[in-house]
Coordinates of C-alpha atoms and ligand atoms in Angstrom, one line a residue:
X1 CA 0.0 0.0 0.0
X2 CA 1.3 3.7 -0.8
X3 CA 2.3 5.1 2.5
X4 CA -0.4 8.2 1.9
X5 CA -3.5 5.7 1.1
X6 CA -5.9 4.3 3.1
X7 CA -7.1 0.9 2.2
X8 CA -10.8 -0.6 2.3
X9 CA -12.2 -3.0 1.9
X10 CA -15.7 -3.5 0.5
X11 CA -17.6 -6.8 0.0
X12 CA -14.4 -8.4 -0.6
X13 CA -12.5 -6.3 -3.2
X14 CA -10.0 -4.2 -1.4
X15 CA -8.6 -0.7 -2.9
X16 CA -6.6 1.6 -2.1
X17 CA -7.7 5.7 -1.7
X18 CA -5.5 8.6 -1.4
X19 CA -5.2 10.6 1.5
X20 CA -5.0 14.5 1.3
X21 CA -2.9 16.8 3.9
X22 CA -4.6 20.5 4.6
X23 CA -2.3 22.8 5.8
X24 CA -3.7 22.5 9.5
X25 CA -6.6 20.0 10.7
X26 CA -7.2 16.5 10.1
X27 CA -6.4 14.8 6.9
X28 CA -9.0 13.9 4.3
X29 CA -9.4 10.6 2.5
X30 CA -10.6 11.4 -1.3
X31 CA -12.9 8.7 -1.5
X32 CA -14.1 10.7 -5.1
X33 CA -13.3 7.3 -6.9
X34 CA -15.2 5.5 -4.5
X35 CA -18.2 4.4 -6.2
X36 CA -16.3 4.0 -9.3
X37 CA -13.9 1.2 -7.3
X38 CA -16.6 -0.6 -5.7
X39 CA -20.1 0.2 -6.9
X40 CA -21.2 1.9 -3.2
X41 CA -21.3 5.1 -1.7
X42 CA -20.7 6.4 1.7
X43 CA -23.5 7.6 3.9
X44 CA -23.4 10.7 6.4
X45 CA -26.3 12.3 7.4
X46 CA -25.4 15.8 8.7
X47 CA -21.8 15.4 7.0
X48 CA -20.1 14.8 10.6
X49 CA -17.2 13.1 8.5
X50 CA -16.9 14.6 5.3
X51 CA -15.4 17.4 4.0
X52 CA -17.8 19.1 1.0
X53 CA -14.6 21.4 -0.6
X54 CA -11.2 22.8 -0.7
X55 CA -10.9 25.9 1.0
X56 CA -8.5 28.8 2.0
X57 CA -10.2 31.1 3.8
X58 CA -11.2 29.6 7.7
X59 CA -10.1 27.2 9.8
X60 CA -11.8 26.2 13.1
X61 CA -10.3 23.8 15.6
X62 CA -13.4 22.0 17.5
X63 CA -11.5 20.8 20.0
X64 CA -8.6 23.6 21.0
X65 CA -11.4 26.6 20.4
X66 CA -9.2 28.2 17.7
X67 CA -10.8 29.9 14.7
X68 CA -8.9 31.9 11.9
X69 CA -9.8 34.3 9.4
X70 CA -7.1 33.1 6.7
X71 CA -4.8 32.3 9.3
X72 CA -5.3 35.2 11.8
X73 CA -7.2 34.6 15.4
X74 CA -10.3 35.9 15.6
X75 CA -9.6 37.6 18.7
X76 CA -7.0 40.0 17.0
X77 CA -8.9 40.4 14.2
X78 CA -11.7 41.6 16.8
X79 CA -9.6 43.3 18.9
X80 CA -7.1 45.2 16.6
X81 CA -9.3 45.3 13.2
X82 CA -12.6 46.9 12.2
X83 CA -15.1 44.9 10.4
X84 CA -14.3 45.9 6.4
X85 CA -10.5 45.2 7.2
X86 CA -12.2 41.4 7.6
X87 CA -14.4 41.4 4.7
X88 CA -11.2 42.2 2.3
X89 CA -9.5 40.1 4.2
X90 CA -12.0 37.1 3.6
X91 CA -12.6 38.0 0.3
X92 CA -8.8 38.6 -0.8
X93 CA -7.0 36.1 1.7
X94 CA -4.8 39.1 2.8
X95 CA -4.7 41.8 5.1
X96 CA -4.7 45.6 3.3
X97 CA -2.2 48.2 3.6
X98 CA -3.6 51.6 4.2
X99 CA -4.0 52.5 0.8
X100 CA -5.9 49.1 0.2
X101 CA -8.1 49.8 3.1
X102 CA -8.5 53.3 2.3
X103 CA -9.6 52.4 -1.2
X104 CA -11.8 49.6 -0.2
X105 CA -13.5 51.6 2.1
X106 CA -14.4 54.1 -0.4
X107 CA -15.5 51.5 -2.7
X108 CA -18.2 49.9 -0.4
X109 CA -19.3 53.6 0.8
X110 CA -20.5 54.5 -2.9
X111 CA -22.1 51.3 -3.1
X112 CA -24.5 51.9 0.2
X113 CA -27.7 53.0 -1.8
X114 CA -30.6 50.8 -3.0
X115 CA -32.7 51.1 -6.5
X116 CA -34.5 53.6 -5.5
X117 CA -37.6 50.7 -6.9
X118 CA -36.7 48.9 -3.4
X119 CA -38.9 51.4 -1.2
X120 CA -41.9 50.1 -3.7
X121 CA -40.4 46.6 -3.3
X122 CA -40.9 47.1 0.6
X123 CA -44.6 48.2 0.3
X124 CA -45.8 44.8 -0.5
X125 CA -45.1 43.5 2.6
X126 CA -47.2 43.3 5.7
X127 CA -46.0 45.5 8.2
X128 CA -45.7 42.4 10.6
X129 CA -43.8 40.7 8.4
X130 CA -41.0 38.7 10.1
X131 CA -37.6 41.0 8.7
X132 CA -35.9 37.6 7.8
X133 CA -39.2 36.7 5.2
X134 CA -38.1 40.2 3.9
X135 CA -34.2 39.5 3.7
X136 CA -34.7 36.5 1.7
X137 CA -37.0 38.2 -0.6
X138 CA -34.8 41.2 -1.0
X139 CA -31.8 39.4 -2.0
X140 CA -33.5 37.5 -4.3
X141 CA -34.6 40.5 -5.5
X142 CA -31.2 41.8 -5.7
X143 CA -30.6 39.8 -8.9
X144 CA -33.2 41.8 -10.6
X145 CA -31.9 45.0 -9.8
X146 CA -28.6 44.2 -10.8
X147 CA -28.5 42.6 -14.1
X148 CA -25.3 43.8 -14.6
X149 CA -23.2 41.9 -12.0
X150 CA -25.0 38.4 -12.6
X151 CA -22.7 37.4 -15.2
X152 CA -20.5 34.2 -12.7
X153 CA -18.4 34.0 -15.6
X154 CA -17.1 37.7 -15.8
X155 CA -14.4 37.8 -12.8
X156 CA -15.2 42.1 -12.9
X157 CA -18.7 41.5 -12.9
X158 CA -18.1 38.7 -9.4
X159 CA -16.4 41.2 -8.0
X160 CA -18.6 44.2 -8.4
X161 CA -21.4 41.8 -6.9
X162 CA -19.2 40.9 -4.1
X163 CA -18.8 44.5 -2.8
X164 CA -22.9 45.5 -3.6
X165 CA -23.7 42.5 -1.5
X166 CA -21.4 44.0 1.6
X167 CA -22.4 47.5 1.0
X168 CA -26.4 46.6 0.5
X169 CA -26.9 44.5 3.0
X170 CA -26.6 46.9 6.0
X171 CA -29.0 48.9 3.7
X172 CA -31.9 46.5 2.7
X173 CA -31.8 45.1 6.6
X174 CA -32.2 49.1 8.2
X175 CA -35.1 49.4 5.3
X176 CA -36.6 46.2 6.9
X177 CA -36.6 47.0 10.5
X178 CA -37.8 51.1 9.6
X179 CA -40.4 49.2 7.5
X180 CA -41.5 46.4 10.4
X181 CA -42.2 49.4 13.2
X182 CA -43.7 52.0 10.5
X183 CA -41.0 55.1 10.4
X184 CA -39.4 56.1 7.1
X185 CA -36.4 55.0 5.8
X186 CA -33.1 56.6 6.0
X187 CA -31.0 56.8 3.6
X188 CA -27.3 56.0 4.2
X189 CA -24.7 58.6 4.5
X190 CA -21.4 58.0 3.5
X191 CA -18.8 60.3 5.2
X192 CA -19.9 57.4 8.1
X193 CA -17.9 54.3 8.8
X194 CA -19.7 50.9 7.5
X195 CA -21.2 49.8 11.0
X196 CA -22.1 53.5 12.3
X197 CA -24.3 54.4 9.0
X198 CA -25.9 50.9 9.5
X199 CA -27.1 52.3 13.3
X200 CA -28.0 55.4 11.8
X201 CA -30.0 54.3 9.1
X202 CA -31.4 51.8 11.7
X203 CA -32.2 54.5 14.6
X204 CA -32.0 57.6 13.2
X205 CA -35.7 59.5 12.6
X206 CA -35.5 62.1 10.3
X207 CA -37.1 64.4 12.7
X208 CA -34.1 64.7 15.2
X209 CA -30.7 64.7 15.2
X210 CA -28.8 61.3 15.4
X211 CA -25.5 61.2 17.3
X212 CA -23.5 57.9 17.4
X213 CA -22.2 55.9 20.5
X214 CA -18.5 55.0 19.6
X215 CA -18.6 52.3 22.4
X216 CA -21.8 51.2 20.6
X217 CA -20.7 51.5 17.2
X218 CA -17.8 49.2 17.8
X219 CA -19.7 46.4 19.8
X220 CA -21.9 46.3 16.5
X221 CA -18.7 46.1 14.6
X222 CA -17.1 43.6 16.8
X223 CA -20.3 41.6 16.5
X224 CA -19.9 41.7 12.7
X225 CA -16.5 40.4 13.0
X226 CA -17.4 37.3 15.3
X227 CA -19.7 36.4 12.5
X228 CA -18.6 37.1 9.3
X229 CA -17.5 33.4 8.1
X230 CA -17.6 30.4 9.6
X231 CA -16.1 27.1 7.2
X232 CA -18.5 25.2 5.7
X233 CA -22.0 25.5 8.2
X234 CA -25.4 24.9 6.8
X235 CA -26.1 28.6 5.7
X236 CA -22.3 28.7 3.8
X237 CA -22.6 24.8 2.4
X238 CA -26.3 26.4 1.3
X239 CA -24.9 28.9 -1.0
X240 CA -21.9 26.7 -2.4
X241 CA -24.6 24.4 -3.3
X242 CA -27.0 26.7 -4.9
X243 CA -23.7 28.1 -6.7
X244 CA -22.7 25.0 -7.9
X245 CA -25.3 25.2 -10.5
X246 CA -24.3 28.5 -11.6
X247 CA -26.9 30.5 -10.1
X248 CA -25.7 33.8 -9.8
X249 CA -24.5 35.3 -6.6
X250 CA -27.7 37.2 -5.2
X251 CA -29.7 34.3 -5.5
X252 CA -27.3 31.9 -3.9
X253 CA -27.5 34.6 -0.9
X254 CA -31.3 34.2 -0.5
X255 CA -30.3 30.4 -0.4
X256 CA -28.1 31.1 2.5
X257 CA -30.3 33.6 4.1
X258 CA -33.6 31.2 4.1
X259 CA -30.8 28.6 5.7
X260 CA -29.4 30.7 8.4
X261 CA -33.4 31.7 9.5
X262 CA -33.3 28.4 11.4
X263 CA -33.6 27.9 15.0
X264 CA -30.5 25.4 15.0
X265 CA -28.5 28.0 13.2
X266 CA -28.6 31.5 13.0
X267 CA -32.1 31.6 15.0
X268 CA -30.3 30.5 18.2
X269 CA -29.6 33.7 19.5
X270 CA -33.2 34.8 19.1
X271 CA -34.1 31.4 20.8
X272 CA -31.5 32.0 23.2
X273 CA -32.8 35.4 24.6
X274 CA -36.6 33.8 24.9
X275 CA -35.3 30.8 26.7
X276 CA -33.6 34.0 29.4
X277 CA -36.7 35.5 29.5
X278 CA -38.4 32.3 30.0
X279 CA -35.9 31.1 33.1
X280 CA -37.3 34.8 34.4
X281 CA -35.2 34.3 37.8
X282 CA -31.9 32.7 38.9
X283 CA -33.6 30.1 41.1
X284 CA -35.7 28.6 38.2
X285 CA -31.8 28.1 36.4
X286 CA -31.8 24.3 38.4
X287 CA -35.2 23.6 36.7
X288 CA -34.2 24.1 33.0
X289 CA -30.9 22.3 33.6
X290 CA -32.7 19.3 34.7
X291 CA -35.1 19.9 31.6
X292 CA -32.4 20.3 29.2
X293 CA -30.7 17.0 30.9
X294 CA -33.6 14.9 30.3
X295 CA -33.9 12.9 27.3
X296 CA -38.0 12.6 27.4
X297 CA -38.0 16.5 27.4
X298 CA -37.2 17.9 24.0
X299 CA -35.8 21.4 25.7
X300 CA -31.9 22.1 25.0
X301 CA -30.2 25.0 26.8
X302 CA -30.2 27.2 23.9
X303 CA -26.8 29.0 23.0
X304 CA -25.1 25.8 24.3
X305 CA -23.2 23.6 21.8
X306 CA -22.3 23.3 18.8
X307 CA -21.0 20.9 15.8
X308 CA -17.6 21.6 15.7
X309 CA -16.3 23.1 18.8
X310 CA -16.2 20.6 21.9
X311 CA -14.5 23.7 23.8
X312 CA -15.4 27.1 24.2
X313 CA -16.2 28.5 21.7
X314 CA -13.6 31.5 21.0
X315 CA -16.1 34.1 19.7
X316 CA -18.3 33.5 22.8
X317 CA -15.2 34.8 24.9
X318 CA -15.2 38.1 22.8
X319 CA -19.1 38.4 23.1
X320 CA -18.8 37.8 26.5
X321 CA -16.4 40.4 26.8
X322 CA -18.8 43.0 24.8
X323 CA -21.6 42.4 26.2
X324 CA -20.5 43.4 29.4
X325 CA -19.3 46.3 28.0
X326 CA -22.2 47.2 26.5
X327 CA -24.3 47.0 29.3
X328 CA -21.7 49.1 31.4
X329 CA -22.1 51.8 28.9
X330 CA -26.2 51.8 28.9
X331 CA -25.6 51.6 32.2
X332 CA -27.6 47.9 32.4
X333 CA -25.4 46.6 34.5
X334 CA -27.7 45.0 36.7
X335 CA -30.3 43.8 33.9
X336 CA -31.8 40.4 35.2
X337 CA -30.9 38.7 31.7
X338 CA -27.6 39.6 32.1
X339 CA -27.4 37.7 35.4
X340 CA -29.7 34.4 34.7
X341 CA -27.2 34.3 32.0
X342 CA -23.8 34.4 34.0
X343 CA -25.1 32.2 36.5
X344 CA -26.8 29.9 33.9
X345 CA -23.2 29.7 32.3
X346 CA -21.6 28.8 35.5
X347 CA -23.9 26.1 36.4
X348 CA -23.7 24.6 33.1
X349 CA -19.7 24.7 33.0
X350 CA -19.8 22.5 36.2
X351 CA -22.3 20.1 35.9
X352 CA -21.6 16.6 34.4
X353 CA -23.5 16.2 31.8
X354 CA -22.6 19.8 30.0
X355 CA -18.9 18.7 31.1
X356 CA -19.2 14.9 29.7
X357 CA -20.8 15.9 26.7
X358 CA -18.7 19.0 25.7
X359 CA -21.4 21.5 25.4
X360 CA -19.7 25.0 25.8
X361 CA -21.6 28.4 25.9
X362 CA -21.7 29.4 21.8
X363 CA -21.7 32.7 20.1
X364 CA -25.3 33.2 20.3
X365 CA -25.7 32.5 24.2
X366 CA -24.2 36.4 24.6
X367 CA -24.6 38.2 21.4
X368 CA -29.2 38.1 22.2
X369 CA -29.1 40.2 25.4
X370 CA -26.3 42.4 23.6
X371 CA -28.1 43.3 20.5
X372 CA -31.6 43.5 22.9
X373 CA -29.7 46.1 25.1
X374 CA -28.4 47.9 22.1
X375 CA -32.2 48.4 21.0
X376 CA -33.1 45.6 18.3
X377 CA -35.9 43.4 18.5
X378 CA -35.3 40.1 18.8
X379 CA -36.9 39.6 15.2
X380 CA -34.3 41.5 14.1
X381 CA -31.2 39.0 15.5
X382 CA -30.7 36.8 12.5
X383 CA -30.4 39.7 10.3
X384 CA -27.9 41.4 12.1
X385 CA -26.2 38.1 11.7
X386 CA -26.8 37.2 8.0
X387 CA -25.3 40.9 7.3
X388 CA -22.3 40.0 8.8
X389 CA -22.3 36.7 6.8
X390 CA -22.9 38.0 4.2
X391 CA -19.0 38.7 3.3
X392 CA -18.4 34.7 4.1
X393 CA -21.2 33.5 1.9
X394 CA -20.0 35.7 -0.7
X395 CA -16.1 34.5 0.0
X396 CA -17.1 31.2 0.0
X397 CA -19.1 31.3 -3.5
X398 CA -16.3 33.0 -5.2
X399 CA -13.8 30.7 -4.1
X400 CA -15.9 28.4 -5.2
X401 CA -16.6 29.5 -8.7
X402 CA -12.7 30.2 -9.2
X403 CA -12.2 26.1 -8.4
X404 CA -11.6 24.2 -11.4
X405 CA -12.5 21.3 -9.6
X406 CA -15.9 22.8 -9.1
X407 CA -18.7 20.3 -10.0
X408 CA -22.3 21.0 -9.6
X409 CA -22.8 19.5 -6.2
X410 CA -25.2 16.4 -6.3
X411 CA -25.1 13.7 -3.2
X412 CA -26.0 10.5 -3.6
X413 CA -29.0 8.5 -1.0
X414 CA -29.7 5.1 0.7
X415 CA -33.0 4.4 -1.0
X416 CA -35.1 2.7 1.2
X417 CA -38.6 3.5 -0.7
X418 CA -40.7 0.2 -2.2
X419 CA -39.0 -1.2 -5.4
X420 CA -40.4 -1.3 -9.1
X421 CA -44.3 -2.0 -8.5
X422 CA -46.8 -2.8 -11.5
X423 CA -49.2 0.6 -12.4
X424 CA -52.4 0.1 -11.4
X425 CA -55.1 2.0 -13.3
X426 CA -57.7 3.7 -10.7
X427 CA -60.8 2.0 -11.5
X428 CA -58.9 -1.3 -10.9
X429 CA -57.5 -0.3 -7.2
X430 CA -59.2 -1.7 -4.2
Ligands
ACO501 N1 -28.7 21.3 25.6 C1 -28.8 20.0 26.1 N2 -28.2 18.9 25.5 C2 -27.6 19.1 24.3 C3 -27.5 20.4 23.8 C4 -28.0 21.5 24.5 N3 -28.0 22.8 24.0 N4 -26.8 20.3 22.6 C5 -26.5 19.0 22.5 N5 -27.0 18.3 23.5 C6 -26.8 16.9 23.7 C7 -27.7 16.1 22.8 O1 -29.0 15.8 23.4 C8 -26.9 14.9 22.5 O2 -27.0 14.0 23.6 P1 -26.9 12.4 23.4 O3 -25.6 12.1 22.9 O4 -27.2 11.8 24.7 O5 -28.0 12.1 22.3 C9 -25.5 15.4 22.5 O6 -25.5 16.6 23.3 C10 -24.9 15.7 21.1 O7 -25.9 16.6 20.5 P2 -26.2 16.6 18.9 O8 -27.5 17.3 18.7 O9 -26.0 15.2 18.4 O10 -25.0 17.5 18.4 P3 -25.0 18.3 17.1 O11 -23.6 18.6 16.8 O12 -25.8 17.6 16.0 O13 -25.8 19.7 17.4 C11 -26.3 21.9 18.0 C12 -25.2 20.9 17.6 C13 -27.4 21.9 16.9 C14 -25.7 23.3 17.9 C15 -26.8 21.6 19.4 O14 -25.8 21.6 20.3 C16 -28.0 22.5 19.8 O15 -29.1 22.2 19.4 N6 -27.7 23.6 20.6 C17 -28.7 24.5 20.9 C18 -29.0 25.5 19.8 C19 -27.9 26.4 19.5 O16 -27.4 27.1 20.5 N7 -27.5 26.6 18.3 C20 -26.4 27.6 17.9 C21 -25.3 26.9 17.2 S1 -24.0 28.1 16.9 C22 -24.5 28.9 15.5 O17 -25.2 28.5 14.6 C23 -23.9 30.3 15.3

């Protein structure tokens, strides 16, 4: 056997499949020749063993709690950098100069505006719409608006989507929370940095005067950071796949917007906050652990866990860290979430069960009473976060479409469904 090839054995015929080193991480075993070899395929439900894609841009070790942006920490990148320093970082594998960032900067500033057709785009919605129905419809409708960058083939026209996507976003999600409570859009403005326009075209009314929190503006940004890519999670695998058959890029985004809406996802935070407001005091904490320990009781402590790390999870730290800081500044100190939550966290680090099965607090189990504090509605969670995904999703496709191996993705299944059975006509069934 080649020293670098795993052997298997199937149903008696044994061959040999090549094993693949990253840079970092576990190795991979192509088993792309598999069915070819032996006539089978392999099943994984959830894909807790296999590895969908090549990539280059993060890297997230489960078990140690690291993740890197391209090779940098994510706690430098949160602590030193702002949030459009990452997105040309994730979408050019480098960090920029000051001329870079200067220019890159000004390039996503002049594309802040909407189609002016997106107000009348908005008015078909019910003002109780939930903002991530609108998201999804909005990005979709993107690709309508923007006939000119839809062109996958044309690496100018990828690239001019890339930076409308980034610079939209912010826009499209401010028009959908001013359209949900009934107050009139505002435009964006931008002599503002990326995250302070978004807050004032989230919470400024054009009757007063809007002055921006710095402490505030760079929570939001640090938040943005913590969640702008994250390897290949449902939301991100979502829009590779819907790339895969050349879809163009604003449609793929829906596909990963509609993916991150989920409670298991992106919806935890949202789910996390209710669950806090649910516990309502620190002496009902011993209740929901037991309920969350139970296996009759289909409760889960929400913002606890995840897929890949069995350790904390590093951009809970960060949250952790800006939460607090938050609260200090809106002088919440002593909000009653706030504490539920740090004594919820403390229980849950020491009891067995959290401990045995390595369910650490996640990223979501801080950032809900953050972004509550800093005035959104909880409706409003996800979208915060698929705006700061937005620049993954849209790193992720592009690398994606620059692949020559790129395939159109198309798994395989176990059938288990009835076999070939005889048509019978409808007058003749019992
Ligand atoms: N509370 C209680 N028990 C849990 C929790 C939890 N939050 N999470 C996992 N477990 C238990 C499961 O019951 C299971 O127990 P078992 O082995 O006895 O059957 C074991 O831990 C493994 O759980 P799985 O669901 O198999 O792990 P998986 O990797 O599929 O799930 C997930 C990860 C979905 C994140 C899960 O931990 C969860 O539901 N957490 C709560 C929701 C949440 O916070 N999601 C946010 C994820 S982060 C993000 O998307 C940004």
């Amino acid at each position: 056997m080649q020293p670098n090839n795993a052997q298997i054995t199937v149903q008696g015929k044994t061959i040999e499949l090549p094993i693949r080193k990253g840079t970092i991480g576990p190795d991979i075993i192509d088993i792309a020749s598999l069915y070819k070899k032996t006539g089978t395929f392999t099943y994984d439900p959830g894909f807790t063993s296999t590895a969908s894609c090549e990539s280059r841009i993060t890297y997230i070790d489960g078990n140690q709690g690291i993740l890197l942006y391209c090779g940098y920490p994510i706690d430098d990148l949160a602590e030193h950098g702002d949030f459009l320093e990452t997105c040309y970082l994730l979408l050019f594998g480098s960090l920029p100069n000051r001329a870079n960032k200067k220019e890159f900067d000004h390039l996503v500033q002049q594309h802040h505006m909407v189609d002016e057709q997106f107000s009348r785009f908005f008015q078909g919605f019910r003002r109780d719409s939930h903002p991530m129905a609108v998201m999804v419809a909005c990005l979709g409708a993107m690709s309508a608006f923007y006939h000119d960058s839809i062109d996958i083939t044309d690496p100018q026209q990828r690239n001019i989507a890339s930076i409308r996507l980034i610079a939209k976003i912010p826009t499209l999600a401010a028009m959908a929370y001013k359209y949900s409570i009934s107050q009139p859009f505002i435009y964006p403005l931008n002599t503002l940095h990326y995250t302070e326009n978004f807050l004032r075209m989230c919470f400024a009314v054009p009757c007063e005067t809007y002055s921006i929190n710095p402490i505030i503006a760079r929570a939001i940004d640090r938040i943005f950071i913590l969640h702008a890519d994250h390897e290949q999670n449902a939301s991100t695998s979502t829009v590779r796949l819907a790339g895969s058959s050349g879809a163009n890029p604003f449609a793929c985004i829906a596909a990963g917007v509609a993916c991150l809406w989920g409670p298991a996802h992106g919806g935890a935070n949202e789910a996390c906050l209710k669950m806090l407001e649910e516990i309502g005091s620190v002496q009902r904490i011993p209740e929901f652990i037991n309920r969350a320990k139970n296996k009759k009781d289909p409760f889960r402590l929400m913002g606890f866990g995840h897929r890949v790390y069995k350790n904390y999870d590093p951009r809970a730290k960060i949250m952790q860290k800006t939460c607090h800081e938050v609260l200090k500044e809106l002088d919440l100190k002593d909000d009653p979430l706030l504490k539920i939550a740090v004594e919820l966290e403390d229980i849950a680090l020491h009891d067995e069960y959290f401990i045995e099965k390595k369910l650490y607090p996640n990223v979501d189990f801080y950032s809900g009473i953050t972004l509550k504090a800093l005035g959104f509605p909880t409706s409003m969670f996800t979208v915060l976060f698929a705006l700061a995904r937005s620049v993954g999703w849209v790193a992720q496709w592009k690398e994606m479409i620059e692949d020559p191996a790129q395939k159109i993705g198309r798994p395989r299944q176990l059938y288990t469904g009835p076999s070939k059975r005889n048509y019978i006509q409808i007058q003749k069934r019992p």
